[in-house]
Coordinates of C-alpha atoms in Angstrom, one line a residue:
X117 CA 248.4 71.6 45.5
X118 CA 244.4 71.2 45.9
X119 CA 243.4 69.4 42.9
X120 CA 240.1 71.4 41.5
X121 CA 236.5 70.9 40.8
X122 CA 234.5 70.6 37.8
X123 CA 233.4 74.5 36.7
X124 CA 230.7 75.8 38.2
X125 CA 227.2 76.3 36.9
X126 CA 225.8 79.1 35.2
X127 CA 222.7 80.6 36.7
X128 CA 220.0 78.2 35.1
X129 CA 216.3 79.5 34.2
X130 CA 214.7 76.7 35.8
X131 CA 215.8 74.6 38.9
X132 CA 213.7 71.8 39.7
X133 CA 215.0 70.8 42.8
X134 CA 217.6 72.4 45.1
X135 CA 219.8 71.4 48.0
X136 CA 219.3 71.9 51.9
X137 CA 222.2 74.5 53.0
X138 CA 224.7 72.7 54.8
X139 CA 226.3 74.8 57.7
X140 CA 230.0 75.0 55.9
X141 CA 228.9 75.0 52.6
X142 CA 226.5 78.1 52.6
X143 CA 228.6 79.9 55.0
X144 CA 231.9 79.5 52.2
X145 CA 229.6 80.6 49.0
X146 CA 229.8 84.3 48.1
X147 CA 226.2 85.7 47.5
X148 CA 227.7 86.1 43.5
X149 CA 228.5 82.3 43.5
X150 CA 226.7 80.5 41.2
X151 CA 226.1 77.5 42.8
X152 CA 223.6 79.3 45.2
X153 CA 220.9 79.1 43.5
X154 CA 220.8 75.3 43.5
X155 CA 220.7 75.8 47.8
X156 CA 218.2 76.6 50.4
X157 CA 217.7 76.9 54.0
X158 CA 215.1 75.3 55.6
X159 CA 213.8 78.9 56.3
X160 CA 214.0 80.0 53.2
X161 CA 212.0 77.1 52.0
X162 CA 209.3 77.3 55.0
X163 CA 209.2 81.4 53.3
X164 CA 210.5 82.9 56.4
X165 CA 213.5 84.4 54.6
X166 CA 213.8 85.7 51.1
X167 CA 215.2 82.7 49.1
X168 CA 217.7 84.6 47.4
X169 CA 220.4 81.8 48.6
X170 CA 222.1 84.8 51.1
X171 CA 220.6 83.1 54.0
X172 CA 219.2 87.0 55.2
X173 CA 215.8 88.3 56.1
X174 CA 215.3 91.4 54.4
X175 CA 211.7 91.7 56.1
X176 CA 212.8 91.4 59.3
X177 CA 211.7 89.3 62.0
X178 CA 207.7 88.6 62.6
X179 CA 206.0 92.4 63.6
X180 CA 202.7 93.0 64.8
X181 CA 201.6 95.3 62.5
X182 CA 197.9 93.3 63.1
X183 CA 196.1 92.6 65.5
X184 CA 196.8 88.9 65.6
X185 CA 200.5 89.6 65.1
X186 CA 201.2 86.8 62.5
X187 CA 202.8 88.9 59.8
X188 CA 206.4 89.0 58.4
X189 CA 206.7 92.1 56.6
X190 CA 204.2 92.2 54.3
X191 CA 203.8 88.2 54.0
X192 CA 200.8 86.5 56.7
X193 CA 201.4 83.2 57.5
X194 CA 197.8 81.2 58.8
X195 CA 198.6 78.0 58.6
X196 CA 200.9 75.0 58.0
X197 CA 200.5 71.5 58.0
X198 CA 204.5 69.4 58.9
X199 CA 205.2 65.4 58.2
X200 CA 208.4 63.8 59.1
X201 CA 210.0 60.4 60.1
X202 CA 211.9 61.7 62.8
X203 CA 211.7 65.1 64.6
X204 CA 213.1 67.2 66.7
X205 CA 210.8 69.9 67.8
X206 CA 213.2 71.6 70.1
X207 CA 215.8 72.3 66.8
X208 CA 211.9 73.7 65.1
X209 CA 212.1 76.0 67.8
X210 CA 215.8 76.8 67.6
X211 CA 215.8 77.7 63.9
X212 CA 211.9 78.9 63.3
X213 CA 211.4 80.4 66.3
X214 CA 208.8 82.1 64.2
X215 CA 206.6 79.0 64.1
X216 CA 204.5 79.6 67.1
X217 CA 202.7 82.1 65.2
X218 CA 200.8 80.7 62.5
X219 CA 197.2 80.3 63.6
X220 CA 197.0 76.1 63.2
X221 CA 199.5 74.3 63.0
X222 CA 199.3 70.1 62.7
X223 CA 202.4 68.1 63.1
X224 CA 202.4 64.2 61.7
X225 CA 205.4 62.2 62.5
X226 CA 206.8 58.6 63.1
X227 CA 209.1 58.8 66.1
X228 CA 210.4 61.7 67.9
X229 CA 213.8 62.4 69.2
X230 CA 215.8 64.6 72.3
X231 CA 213.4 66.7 74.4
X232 CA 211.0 67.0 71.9
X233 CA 207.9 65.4 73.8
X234 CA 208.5 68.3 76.3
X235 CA 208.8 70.8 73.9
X236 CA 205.0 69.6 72.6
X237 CA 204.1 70.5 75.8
X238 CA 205.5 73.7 75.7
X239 CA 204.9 74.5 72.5
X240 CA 201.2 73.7 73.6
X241 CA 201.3 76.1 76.8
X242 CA 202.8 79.1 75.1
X243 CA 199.9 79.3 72.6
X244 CA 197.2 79.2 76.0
X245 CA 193.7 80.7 75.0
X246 CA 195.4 82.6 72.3
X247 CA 192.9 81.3 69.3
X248 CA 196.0 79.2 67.8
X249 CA 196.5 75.7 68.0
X250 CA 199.2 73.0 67.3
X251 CA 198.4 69.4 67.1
X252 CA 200.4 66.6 66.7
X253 CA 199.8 63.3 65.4
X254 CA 201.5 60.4 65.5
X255 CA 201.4 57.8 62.9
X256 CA 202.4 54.1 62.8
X257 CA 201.1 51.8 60.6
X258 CA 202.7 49.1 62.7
X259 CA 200.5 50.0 65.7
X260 CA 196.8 47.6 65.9
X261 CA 194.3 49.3 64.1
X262 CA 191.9 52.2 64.9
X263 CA 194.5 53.0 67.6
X264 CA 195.5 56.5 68.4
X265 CA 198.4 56.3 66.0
X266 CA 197.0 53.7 63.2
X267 CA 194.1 55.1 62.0
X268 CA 193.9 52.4 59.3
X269 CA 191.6 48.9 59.2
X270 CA 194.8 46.7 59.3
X271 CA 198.2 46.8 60.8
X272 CA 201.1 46.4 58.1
X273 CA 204.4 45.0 60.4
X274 CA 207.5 46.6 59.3
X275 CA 205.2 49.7 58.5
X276 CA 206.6 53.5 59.0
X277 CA 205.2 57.0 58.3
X278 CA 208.8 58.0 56.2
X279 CA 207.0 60.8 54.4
X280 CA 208.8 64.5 54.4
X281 CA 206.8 67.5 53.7
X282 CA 205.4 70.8 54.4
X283 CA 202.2 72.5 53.5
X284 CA 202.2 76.0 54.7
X285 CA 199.0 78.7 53.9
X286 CA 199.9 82.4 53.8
X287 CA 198.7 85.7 52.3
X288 CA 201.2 88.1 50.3
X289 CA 199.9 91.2 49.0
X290 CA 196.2 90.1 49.3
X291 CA 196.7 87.4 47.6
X292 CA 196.7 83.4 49.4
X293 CA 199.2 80.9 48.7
X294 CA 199.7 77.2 49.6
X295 CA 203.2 76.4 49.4
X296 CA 204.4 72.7 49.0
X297 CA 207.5 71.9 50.0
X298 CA 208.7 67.7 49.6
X299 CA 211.9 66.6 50.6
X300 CA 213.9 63.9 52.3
X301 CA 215.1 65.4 55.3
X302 CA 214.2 64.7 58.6
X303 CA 213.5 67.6 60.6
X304 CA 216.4 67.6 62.7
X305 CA 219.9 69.4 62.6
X306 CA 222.0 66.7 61.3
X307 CA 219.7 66.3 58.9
X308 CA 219.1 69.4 57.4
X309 CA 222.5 70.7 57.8
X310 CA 225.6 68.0 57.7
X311 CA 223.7 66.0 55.1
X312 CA 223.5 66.2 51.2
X313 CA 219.5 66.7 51.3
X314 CA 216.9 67.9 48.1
X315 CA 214.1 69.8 48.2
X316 CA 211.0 70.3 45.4
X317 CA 209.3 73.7 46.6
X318 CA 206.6 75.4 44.3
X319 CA 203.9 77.8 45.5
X320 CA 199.9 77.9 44.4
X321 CA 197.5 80.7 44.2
X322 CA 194.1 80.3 46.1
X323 CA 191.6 79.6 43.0
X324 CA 189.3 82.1 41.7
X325 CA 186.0 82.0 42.8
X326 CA 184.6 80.7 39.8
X327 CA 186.7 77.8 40.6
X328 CA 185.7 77.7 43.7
X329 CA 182.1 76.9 43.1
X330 CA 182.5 73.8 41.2
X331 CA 185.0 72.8 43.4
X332 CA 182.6 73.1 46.8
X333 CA 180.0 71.2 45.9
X334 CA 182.0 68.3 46.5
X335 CA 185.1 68.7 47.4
X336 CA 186.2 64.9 47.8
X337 CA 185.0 64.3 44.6
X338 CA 187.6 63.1 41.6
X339 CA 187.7 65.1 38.6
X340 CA 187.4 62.9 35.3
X341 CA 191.0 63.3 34.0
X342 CA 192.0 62.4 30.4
X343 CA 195.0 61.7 29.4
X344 CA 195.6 64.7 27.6
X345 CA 194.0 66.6 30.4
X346 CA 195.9 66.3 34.0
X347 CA 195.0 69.5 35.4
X348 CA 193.5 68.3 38.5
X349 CA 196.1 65.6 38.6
X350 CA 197.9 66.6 41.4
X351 CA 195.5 68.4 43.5
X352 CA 193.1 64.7 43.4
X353 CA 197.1 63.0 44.1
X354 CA 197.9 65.3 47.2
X355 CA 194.4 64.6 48.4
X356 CA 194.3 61.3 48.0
X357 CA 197.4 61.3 49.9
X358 CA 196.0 63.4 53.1
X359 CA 192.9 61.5 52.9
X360 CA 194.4 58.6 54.2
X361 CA 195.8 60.1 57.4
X362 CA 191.4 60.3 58.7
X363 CA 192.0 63.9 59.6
X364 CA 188.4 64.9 59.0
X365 CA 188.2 67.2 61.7
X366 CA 185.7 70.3 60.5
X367 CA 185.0 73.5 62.1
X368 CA 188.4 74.4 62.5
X369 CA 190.2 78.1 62.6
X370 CA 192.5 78.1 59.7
X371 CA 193.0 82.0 59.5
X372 CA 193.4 84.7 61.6
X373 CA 190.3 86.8 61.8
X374 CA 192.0 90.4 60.7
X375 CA 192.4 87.8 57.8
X376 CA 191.4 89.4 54.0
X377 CA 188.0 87.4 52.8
X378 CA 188.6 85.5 49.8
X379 CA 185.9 84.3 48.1
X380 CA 185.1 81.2 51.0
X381 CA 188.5 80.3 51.0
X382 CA 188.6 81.7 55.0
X383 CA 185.6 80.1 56.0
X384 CA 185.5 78.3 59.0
X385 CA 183.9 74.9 57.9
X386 CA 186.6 73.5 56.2
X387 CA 188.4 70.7 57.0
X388 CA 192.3 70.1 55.7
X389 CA 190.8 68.4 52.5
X390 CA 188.3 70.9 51.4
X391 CA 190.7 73.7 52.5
X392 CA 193.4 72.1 50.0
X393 CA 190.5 72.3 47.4
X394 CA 190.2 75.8 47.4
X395 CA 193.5 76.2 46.3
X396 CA 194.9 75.7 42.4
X397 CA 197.1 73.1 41.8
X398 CA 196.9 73.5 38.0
X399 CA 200.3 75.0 37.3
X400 CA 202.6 71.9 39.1
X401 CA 205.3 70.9 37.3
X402 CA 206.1 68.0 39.3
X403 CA 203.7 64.6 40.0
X404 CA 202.8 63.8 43.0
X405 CA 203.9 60.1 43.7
X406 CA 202.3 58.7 47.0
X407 CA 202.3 55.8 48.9
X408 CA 199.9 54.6 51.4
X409 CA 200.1 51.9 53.5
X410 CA 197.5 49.3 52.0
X411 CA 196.3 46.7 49.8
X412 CA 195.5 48.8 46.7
X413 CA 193.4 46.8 44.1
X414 CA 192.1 47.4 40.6
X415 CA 191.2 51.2 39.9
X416 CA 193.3 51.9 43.3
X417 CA 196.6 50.6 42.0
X418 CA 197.6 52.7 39.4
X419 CA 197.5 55.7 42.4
X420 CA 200.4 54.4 45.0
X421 CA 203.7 53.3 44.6
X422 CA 206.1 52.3 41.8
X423 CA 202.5 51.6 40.0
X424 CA 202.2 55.4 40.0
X425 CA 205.8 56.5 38.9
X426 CA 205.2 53.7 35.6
X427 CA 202.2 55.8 35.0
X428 CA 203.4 58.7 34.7
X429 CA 206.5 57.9 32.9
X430 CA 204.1 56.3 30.6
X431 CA 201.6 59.2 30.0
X432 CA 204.6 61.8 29.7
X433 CA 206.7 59.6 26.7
X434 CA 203.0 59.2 24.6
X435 CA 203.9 63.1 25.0
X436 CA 207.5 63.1 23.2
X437 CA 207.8 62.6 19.8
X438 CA 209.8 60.0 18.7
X439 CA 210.3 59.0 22.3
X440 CA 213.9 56.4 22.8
X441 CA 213.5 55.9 18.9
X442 CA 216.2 55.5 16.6
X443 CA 216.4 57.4 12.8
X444 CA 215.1 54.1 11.9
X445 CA 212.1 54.3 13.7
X446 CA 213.3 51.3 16.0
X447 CA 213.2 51.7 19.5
X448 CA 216.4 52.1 21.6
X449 CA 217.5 50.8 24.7
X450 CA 216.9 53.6 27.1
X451 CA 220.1 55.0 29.2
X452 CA 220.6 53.1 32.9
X453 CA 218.6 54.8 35.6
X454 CA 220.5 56.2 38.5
X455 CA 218.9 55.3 42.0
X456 CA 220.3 57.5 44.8
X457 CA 219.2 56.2 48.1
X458 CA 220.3 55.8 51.5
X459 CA 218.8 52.1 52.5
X460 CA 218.1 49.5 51.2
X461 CA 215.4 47.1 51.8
X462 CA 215.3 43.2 51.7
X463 CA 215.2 43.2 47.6
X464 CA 215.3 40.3 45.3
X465 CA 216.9 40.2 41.8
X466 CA 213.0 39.2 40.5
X467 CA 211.6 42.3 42.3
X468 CA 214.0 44.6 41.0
X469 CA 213.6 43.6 37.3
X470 CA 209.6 44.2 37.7
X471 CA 210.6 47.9 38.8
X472 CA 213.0 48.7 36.0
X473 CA 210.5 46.8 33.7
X474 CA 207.3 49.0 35.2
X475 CA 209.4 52.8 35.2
X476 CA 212.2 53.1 32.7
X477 CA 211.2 54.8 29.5
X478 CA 210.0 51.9 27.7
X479 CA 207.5 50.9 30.6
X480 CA 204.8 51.3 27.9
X481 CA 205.1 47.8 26.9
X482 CA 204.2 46.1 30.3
X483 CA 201.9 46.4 32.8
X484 CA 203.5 46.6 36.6
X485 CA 200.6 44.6 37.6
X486 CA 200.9 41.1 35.3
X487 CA 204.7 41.8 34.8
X488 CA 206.4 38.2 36.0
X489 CA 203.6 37.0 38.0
X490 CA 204.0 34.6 40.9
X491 CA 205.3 31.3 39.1
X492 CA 206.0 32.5 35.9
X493 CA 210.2 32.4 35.3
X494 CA 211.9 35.2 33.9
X495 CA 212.3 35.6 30.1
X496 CA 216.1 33.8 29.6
X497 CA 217.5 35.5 26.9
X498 CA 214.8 38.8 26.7
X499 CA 216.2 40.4 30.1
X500 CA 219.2 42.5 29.4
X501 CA 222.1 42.5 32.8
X502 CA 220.9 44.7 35.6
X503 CA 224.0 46.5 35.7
X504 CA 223.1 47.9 32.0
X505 CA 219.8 49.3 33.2
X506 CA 220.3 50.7 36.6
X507 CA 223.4 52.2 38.3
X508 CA 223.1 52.7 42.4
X509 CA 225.0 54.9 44.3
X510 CA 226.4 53.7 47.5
X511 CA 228.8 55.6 49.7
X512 CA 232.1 53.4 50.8
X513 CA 232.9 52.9 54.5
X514 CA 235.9 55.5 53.5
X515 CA 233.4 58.3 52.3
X516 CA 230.9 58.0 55.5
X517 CA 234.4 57.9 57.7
X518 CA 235.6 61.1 56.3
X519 CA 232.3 62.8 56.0
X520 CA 231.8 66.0 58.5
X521 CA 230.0 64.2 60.8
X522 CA 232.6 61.1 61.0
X523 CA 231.0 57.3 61.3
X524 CA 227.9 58.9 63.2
X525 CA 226.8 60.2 59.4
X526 CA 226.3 56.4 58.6
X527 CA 223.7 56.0 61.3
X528 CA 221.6 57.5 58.5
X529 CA 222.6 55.4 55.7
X530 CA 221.5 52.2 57.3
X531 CA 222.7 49.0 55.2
X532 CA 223.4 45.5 56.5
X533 CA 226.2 42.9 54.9
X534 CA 222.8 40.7 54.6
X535 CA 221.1 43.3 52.3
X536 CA 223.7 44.7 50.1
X537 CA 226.4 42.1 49.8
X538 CA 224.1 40.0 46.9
X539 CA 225.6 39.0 43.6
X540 CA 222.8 40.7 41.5
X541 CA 223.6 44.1 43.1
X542 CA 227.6 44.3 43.9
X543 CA 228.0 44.8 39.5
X544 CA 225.4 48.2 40.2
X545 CA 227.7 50.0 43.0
X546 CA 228.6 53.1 41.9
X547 CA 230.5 55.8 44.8
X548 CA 229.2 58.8 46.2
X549 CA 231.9 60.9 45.7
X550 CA 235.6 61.2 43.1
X551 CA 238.2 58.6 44.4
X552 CA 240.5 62.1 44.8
X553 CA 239.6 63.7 47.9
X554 CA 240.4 66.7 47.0
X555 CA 238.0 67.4 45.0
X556 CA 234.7 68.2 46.3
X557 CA 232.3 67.8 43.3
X558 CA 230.7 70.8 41.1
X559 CA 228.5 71.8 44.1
X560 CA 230.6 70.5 46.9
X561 CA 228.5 68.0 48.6
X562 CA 231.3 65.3 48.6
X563 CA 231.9 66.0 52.5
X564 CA 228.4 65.4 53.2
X565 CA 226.3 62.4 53.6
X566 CA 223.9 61.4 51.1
X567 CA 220.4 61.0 52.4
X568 CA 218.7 62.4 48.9
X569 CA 216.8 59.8 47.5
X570 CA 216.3 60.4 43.9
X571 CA 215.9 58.4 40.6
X572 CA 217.2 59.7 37.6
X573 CA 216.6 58.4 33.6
X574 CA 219.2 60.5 31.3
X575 CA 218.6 61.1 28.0
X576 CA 220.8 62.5 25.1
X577 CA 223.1 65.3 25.8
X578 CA 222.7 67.2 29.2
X579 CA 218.5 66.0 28.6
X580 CA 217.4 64.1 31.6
X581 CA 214.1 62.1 30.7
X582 CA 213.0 62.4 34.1
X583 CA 213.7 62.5 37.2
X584 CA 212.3 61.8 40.6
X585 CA 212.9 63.3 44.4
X586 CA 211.9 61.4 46.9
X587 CA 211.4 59.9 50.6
X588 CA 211.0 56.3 49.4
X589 CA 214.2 54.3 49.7
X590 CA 214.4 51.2 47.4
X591 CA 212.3 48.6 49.0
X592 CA 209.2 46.6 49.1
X593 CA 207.5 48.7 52.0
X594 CA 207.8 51.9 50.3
X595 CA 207.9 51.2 46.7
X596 CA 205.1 48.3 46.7
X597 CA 205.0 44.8 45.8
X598 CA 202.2 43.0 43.9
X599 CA 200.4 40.0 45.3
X600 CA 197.4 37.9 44.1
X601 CA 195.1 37.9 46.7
X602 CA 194.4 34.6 47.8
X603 CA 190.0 35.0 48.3
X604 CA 189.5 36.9 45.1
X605 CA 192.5 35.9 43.0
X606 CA 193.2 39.3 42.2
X607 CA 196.2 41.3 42.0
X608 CA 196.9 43.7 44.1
X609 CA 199.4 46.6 45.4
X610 CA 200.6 46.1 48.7
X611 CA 202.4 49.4 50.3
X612 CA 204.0 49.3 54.2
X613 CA 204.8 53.3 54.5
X614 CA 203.3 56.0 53.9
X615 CA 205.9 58.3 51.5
X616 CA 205.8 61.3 48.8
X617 CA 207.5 62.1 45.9
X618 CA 208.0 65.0 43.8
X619 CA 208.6 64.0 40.0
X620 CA 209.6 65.9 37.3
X621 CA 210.2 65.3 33.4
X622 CA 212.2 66.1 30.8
X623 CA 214.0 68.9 31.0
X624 CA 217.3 70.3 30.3
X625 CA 219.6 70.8 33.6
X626 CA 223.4 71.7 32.0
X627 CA 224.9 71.3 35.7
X628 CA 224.0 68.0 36.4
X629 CA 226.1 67.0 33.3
X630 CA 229.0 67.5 34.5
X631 CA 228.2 65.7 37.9
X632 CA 226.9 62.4 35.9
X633 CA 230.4 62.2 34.5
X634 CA 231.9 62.7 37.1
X635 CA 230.5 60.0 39.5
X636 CA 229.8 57.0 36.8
X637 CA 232.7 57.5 34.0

């Protein structure tokens, strides 16, 4: 007899992250099952479908009731802005065959895969002298620079563009929207559907044009943020962020021209940064974690990295009352974080300490950047074992052979004897799955490869202090490493890709309880 799964989850008034629909899993949920509402497809998060979790499109298929013919139902789609490692344009196609109509369209990417150079071309063709326009744009940080595809000064080796997001402009009831979408899928079939993959979505209303008007007189400007006042935070983040791809193209065609005016928001001057301006940001509950291929130094740092997660752990525990303190007043040892990744870079037992010292809930007592510097030896005695301060989910050779996809699922959990068999990390190996195969976990993803990268710090109870999804795997290149720099003697940040992250804090998610116990009793 099947041996059976943890309960179910009730239907939860806030969801900060959900799960791509694998093929077999959404197609055995009932539309009453619970667990639906922690899955979406990758049209439902694009906004092509409803996003009830029932995987239909109650308003129909793209209609051209307008002249420009770029409406679904009563939703306009203008533009949309893509970033992957890998794609595959042709399974785009296949899936939002929809796509073709947004009126500019800009595609960044690492590598591409199957007949997807063709299908560029085609994609190209079909649009003709139709007004709309699709670019795409290649980046490697790798390449020389001030080459076609590194637009940086320097080349970083061992450099990729990993990031995994989507930006997409529409207009719903006469009102615009920007709708973010981060995640840590690559945009291909195997990915989005015979993988365990997470998405943070949220949508943002264009600002009113009061707004507006401060915000146009210089749009690249930073907004003086205190500490108690992070408004702007994540719009000056995400711009930072697209700032270092050099898209500065103006005088582009964002909108269709049947589109409604809104207060300069449709103008035709703007380029991807001041368009991004225009829109308000203010009600994110997530922060924005970048990293940008670099040498960050002094003011620069504390944007990028693992620099920026300590931050932000940092400015939301001076938030929480009697933060990891005991009745005593004493401060407690916070609870292990849980790293979910799918590689793992060339790490050292000194590197890792500095990242658990820099983001776990304490981080307010050192600064990442001074933090064991070159030549000074750990503290002997002041450093408690890593394996009671991080746990790190790793799936056995079993689990990837027995995974829907067989041994080819590994291909995207890439890990070499030379980089996980160290002493320091074999005590920190936790699996993906329960030992019994039978059962499937509370929402079933036991059968499907982990490529989710998150980083997780629980608290008391079912309260997780926060939590962070991710593209950055847990390396060097994507996480940072500080350096001195050898003509100025000062520190500095250096990052090899270019990644996003969504991070959230403290909050109360009841169905994750039962999947902590289950994979790390």
């Amino acid at each position: 007899m099947e041996a059976q799964s943890p309960m179910p989850p009730r239907p939860h008034p806030f969801v900060p992250f959900r799960l791509f629909c694998s093929t077999a899993v959404s197609k055995g949920m009932a539309d009453d099952d619970p667990c639906k509402q922690f899955f979406v497809t990758l049209r439902e998060a694009i906004g092509f479908d409803d996003g009830d979790g029932s995987g239909r499109n109650d308003r129909g298929c793209f209609v051209n009731d307008d002249k420009d013919g770029n409406s679904l139902g009563n939703r306009a789609f203008h533009w949309l802005v893509i970033t992957s490692f890998l794609l595959d344009v042709e399974y785009l196609f296949e899936e939002l065959p929809e796509i073709i109509k947004y009126q500019k369209v800009i595609v960044y990417y690492g590598s591409v895969e199957g007949n997807s150079m063709q299908a560029m071309r085609q994609w190209e063709q079909v649009l003709g002298n139709s007004g709309k326009t699709v670019e795409f744009i290649r980046l490697v940080p790798s390449d020389p620079p001030y080459s076609a595809t590194n637009p940086l000064p320097f080349k970083l080796p061992y450099g990729v563009h990993h990031s995994k997001f989507f930006l997409s402009g529409y207009e719903e009831e006469g009102k615009h929207m920007c709708r973010i979408g981060i995640h840590s899928a690559n945009l291909r079939r195997s990915d989005i559907e015979r993988k365990t993959q997470g998405i943070y979505v949220q949508d943002f209303p264009a600002k009113a044009p009061k707004k507006q008007a401060a915000a146009a007189v210089n749009p690249y400007k930073r907004a003086k943020v205190d500490e108690d006042d992070d408004l702007r935070q994540f719009e000056d983040d995400l711009i930072t962020y697209m700032e270092s791809y050099r898209y500065y193209v103006r005088g582009q065609i964002w909108f269709s021209p049947s589109t409604t005016q809104s207060g300069g928001l449709t103008d035709r001057s703007h380029s991807i940064l001041t368009l991004l301006r225009r829109y308000d940001f203010s009600c994110a509950y997530a922060v924005l974690v970048p990293s940008v291929p670099g040498y960050h130094q002094a003011r620069d740092m504390p944007k990028f990295g693992y620099y920026k997660i300590h931050k932000a752990v940092k400015n939301a525990r001076s938030g929480r009352a009697g933060s990891n303190q005991s009745s005593s007043g004493e401060t407690e040892t916070p609870k292990p974080i849980i790293f979910q990744v799918s590689s793992l870079g060339t790490i050292q037992n000194r590197w890792l300490i500095k990242l658990l010292a820099a983001i776990d809930s304490n981080c307010h007592r050192n600064d990442p950047s001074t933090y064991l510097p070159a030549g000074k030896s750990i503290p002997q005695g002041k450093t408690p074992p890593l394996e009671t301060r991080m746990k790190l989910v790793w799936p056995t050779v079993e689990e990837v052979r027995t995974c829907v996809e067989g041994y080819a699922g590994g291909g995207a959990i890439p890990g070499t004897t030379e980089k996980l068999d160290k002493d320091f990390l074999l005590p920190l190996y936790h699996r993906w799955s329960n030992p019994d195969t039978n059962i499937l976990g509370p929402l079933r993803t036991a059968r499907y490869a982990p490529h989710i990268k998150t980083f997780v710090q629980p608290g008391d109870g079912d309260e997780i202090h926060w939590m962070v999804l991710t593209s950055h795997n847990l390396s060097k290149p994507s996480l940072g490493e500080f350096q001195t720099d050898t003509k100025t003697n000062e520190r500095r940040l250096m990052i090899q890709h270019w990644e996003l992250v969504g991070h959230s804090f403290q909050f109360l998610v009841s169905f994750f309880q039962s999947t902590l116990e289950h994979s790390f009793t």
